[in-house]
mmCIF file of C-alpha atoms in Angstrom:
data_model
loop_
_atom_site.group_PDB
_atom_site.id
_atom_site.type_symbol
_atom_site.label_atom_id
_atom_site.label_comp_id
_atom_site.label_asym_id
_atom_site.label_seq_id
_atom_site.Cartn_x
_atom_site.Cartn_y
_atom_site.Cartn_z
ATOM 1 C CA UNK A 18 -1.158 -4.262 -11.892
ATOM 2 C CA UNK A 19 0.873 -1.169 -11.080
ATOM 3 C CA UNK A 20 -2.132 1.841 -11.008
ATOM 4 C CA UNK A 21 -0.389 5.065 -11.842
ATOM 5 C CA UNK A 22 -2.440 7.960 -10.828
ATOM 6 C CA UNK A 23 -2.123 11.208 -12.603
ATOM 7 C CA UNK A 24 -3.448 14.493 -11.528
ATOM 8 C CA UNK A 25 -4.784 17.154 -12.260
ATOM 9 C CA UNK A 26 -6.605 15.469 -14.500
ATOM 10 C CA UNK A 27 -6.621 18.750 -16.745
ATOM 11 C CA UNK A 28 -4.823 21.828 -16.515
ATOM 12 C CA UNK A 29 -5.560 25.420 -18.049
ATOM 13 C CA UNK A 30 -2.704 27.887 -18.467
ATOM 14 C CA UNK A 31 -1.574 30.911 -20.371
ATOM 15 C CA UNK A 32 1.021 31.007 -22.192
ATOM 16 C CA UNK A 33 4.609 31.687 -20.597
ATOM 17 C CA UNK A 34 2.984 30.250 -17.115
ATOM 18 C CA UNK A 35 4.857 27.189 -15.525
ATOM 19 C CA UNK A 36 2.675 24.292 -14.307
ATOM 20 C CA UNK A 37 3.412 20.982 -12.815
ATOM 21 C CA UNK A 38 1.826 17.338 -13.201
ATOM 22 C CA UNK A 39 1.947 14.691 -10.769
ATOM 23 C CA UNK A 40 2.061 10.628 -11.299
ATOM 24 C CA UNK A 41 1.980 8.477 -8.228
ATOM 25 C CA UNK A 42 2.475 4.666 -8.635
ATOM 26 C CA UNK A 43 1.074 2.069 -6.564
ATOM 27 C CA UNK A 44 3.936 0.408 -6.553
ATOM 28 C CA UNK A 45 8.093 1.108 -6.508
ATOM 29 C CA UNK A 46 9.279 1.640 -10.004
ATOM 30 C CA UNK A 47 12.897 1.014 -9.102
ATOM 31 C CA UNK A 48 13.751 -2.132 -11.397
ATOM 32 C CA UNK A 49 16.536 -4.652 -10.083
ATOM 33 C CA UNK A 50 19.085 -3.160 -12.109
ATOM 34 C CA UNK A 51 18.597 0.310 -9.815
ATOM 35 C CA UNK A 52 16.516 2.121 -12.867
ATOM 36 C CA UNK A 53 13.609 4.013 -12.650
ATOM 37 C CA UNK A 54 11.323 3.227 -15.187
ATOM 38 C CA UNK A 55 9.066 6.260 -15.317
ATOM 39 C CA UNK A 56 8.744 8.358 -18.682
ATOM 40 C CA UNK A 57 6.295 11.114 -19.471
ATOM 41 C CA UNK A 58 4.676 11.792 -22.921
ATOM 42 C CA UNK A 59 2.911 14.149 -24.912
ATOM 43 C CA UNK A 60 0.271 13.314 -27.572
ATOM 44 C CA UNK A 61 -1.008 16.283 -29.341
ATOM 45 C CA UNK A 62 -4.105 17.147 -30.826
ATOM 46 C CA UNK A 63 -4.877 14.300 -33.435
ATOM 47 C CA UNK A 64 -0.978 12.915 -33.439
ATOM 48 C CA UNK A 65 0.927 9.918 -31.998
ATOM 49 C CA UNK A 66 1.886 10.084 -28.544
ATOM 50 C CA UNK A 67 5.782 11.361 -28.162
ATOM 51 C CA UNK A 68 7.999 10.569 -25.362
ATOM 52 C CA UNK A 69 9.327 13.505 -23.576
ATOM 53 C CA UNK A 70 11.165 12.379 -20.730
ATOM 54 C CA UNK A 71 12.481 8.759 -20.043
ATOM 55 C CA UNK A 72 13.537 7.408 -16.862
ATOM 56 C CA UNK A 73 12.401 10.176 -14.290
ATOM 57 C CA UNK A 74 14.493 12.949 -15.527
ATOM 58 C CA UNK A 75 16.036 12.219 -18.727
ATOM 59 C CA UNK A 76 15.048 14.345 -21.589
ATOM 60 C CA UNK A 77 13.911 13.129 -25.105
ATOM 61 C CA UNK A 78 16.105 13.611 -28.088
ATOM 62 C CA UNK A 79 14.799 16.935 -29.495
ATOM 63 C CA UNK A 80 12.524 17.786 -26.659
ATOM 64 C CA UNK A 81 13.350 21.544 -24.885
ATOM 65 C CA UNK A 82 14.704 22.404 -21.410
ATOM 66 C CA UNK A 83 11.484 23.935 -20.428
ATOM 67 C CA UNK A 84 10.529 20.320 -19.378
ATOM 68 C CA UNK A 85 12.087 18.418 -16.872
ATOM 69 C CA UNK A 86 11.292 15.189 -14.768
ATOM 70 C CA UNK A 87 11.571 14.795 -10.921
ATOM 71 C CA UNK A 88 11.148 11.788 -8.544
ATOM 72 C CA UNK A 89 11.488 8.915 -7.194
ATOM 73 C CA UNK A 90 10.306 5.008 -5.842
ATOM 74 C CA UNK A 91 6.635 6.100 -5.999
ATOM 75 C CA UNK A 92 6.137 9.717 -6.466
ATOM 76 C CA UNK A 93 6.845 12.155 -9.877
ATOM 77 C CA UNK A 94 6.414 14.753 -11.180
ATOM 78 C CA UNK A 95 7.082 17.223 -14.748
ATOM 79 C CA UNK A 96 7.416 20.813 -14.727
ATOM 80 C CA UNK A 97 7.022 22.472 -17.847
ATOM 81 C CA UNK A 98 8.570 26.145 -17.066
ATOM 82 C CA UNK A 99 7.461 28.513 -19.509
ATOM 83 C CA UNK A 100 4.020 26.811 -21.619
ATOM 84 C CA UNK A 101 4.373 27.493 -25.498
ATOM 85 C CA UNK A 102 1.388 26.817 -27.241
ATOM 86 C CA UNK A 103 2.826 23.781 -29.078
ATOM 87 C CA UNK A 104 3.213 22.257 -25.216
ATOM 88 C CA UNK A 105 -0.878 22.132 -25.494
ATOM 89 C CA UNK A 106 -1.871 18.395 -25.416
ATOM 90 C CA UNK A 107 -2.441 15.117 -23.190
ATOM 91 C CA UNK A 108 0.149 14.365 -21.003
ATOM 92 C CA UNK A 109 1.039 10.779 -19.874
ATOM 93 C CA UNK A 110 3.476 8.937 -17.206
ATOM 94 C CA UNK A 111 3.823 5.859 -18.395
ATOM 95 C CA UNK A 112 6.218 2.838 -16.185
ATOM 96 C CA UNK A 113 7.897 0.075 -18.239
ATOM 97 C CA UNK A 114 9.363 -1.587 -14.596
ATOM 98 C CA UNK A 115 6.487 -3.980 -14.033
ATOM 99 C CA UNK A 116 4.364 -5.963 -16.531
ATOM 100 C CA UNK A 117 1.674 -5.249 -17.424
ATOM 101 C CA UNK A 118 3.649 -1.775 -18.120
ATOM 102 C CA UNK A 119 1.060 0.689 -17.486
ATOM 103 C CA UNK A 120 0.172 4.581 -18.085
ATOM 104 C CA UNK A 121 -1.959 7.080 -16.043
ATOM 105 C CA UNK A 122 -5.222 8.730 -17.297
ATOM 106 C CA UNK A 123 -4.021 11.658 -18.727
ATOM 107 C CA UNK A 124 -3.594 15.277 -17.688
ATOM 108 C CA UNK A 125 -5.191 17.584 -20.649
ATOM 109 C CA UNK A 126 -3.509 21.112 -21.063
ATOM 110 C CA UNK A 127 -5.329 23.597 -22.180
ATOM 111 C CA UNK A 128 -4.648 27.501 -23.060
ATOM 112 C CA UNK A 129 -6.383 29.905 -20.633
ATOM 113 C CA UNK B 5 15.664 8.745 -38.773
ATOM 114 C CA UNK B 6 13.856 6.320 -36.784
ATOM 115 C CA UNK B 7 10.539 5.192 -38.876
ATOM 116 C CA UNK B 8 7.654 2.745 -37.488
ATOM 117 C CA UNK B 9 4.858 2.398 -40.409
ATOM 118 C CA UNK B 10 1.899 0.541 -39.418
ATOM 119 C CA UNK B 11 -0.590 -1.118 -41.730
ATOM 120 C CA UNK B 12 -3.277 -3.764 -41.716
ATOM 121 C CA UNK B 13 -5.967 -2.408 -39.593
ATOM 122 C CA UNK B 14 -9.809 -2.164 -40.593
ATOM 123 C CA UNK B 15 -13.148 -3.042 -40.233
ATOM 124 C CA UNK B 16 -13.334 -6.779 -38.977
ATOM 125 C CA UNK B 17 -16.330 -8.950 -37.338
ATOM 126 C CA UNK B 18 -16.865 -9.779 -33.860
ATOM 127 C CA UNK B 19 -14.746 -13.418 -33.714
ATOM 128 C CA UNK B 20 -12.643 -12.881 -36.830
ATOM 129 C CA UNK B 21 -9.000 -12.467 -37.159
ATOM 130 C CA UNK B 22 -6.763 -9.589 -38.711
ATOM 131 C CA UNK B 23 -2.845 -9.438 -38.412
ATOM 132 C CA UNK B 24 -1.097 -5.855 -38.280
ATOM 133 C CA UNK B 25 2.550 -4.957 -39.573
ATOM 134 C CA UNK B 26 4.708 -2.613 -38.459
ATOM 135 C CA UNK B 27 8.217 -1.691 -40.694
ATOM 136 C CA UNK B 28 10.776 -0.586 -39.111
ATOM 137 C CA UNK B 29 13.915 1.517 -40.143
ATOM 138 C CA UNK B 30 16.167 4.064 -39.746
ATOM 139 C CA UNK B 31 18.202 1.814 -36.892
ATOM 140 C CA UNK B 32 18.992 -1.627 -36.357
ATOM 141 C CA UNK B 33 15.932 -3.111 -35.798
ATOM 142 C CA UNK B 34 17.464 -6.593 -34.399
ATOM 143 C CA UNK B 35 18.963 -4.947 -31.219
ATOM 144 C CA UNK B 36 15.214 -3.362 -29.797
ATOM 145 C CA UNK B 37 12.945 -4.490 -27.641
ATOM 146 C CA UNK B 38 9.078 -3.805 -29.529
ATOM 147 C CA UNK B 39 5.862 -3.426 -28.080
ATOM 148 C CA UNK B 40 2.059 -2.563 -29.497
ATOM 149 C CA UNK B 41 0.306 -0.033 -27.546
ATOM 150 C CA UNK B 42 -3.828 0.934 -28.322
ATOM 151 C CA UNK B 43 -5.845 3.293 -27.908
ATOM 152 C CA UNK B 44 -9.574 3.100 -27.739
ATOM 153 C CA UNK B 45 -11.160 6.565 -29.343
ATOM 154 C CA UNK B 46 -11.395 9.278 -26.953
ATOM 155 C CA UNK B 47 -9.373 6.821 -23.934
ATOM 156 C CA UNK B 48 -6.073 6.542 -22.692
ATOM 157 C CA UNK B 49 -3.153 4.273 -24.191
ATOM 158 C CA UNK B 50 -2.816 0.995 -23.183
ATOM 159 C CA UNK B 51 -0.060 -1.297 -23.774
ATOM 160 C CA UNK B 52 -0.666 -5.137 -25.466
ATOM 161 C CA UNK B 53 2.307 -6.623 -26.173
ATOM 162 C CA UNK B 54 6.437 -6.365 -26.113
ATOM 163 C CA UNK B 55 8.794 -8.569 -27.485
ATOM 164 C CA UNK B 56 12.524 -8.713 -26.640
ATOM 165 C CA UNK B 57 14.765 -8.306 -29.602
ATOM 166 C CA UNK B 58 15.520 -11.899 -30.137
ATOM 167 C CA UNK B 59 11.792 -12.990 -29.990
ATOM 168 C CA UNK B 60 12.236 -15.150 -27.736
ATOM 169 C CA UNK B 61 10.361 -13.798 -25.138
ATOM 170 C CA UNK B 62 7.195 -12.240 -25.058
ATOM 171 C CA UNK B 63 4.683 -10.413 -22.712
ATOM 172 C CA UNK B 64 1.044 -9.548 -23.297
ATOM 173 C CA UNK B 65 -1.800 -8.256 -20.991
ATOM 174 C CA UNK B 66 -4.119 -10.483 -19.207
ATOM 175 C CA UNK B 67 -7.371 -9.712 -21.708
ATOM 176 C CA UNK B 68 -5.219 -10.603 -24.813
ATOM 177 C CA UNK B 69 -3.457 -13.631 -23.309
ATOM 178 C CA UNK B 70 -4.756 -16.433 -25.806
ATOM 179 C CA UNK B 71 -5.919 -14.329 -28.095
ATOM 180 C CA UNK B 72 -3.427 -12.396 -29.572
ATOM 181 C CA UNK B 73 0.537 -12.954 -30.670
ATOM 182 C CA UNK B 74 2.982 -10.594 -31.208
ATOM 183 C CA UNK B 75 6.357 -11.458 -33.280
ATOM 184 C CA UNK B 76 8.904 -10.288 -34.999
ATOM 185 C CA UNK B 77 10.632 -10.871 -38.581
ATOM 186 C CA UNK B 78 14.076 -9.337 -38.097
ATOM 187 C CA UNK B 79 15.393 -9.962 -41.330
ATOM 188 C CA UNK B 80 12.821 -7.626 -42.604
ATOM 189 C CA UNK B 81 12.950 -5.328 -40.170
ATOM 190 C CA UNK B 82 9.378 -5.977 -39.360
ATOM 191 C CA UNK B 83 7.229 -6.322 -36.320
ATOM 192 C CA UNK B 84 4.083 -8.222 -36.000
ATOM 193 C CA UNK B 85 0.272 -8.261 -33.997
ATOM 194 C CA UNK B 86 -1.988 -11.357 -34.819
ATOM 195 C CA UNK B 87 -5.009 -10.839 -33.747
ATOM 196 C CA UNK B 88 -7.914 -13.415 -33.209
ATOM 197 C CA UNK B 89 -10.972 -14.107 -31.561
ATOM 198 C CA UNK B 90 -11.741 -9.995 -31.954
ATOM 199 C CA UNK B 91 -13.861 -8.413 -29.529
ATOM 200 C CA UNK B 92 -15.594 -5.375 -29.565
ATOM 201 C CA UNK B 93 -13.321 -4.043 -27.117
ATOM 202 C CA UNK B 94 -10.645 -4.309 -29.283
ATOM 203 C CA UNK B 95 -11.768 -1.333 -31.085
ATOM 204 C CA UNK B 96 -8.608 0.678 -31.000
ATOM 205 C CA UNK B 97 -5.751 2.559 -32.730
ATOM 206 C CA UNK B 98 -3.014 0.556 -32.567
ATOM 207 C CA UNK B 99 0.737 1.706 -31.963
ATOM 208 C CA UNK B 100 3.772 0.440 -32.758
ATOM 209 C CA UNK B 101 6.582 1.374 -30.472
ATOM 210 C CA UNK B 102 10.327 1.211 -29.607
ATOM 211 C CA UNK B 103 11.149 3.494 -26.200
ATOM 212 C CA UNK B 104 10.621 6.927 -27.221
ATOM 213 C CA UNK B 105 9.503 6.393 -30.729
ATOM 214 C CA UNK B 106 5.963 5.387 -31.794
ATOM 215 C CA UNK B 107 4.438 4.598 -35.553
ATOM 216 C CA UNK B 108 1.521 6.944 -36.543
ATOM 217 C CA UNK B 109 -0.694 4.166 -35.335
ATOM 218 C CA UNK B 110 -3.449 1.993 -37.486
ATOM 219 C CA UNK B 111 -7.093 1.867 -36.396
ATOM 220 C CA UNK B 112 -9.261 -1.698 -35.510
ATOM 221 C CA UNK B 113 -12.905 -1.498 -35.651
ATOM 222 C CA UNK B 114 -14.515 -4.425 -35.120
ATOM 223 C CA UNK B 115 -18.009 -4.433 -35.179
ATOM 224 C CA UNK B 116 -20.997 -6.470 -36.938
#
């Protein structure tokens, strides 16, 4: 199985500050059609997890330009510039390349 | 407006069976590719199941394999999760998804 390692596991920031989260994969996640298969998402406090990004960089429908996906093969990472409070959450990468698709652990972000 | 409603979770016995829905609408439900995702309280997400938008194919992870079967009623716009053979483990809040959009999840218990 593809292990996706997330970190930091948690994060604590005040508002307006810009943090980073990294995902490495144990594996490429370059599909045979030349895709990426890397998405990051955010769950919030007692909701359904919500897909931010979707293949490395892409944004969500609906989801602001304060986020934004880098990466590639092996290595990615999100920047959120600018942390509102409704940004406050779990954060996941998630790959859909390889079954069985798999997610990393988590990174928790929490207000300062 | 994409909409994924789940229903038929509960409390269930160690060994017994229980089958969850999940409607579908606000897009054409026949052209997606579906997948269950769970989440066991205070864990991560981890997927179970996809299906490809025909049905014909389907993919599950390793400790559901025999167990579990995931399918798809496209007439009613409706996707499936049998479940059988239930383990404690199974314990879970189940998730119906479709790329970036996810149900509001139903929860397993399954306990004596």
């Amino acid at each position: 199985d593809v292990v996706m390692t997330q970190t930091p596991p948690s994060l604590s920031v005040a508002i307006g500050q810009s943090v980073s989260i990294s995902c490495k994969s144990s594996q490429s996640l370059v599909y045979s059609d030349g895709k990426t298969y890397l998405h990051w998402l955010l769950q919030s406090p007692g909701r359904s997890p919500k897909r931010l990004i979707y293949q490395v960089s892409n944004l969500g429908s609906g989801v602001p330009d304060r986020f934004s996906g880098t990466g590639s093969q092996k290595d990615f990472t999100l920047k959120i510039s600018r942390v509102e409070a409704e940004d406050l959450g779990v954060y996941y990468c998630a790959q859909t390349t390889h079954f069985p698709n798999t997610f990393g652990a988590g990174t928790k972000l929490e207000l300062k | 407006e994409v909409q994924l409603v789940e229903s038929g979770g509960g409390l269930v016995q160690p060994g017994r069976s229980l089958k969850l829905s999940c409607a579908a609408s606000g897009f054409t439900f026949s052209n997606y590719y579906m997948a269950w995702v769970r989440q066991a309280p205070t864990k991560g997400l981890e997927w179970v199941a996809s299906i490809t938008n025909s049905g014909g194919s389907t993919y599950y992870r390793d400790s559901v394999k025999g167990r579990f079967t995931i399918s798809r009623d496209n007439a009613k716009s409706t996707l499936y999760l049998q479940m059988d053979s239930l383990r404690s483990e199974d314990t879970a809040t189940y998730y119906c998804t479709r790329g970036g959009h996810w149900g509001q999840g139903t929860l397993v218990t399954v306990s004596s």
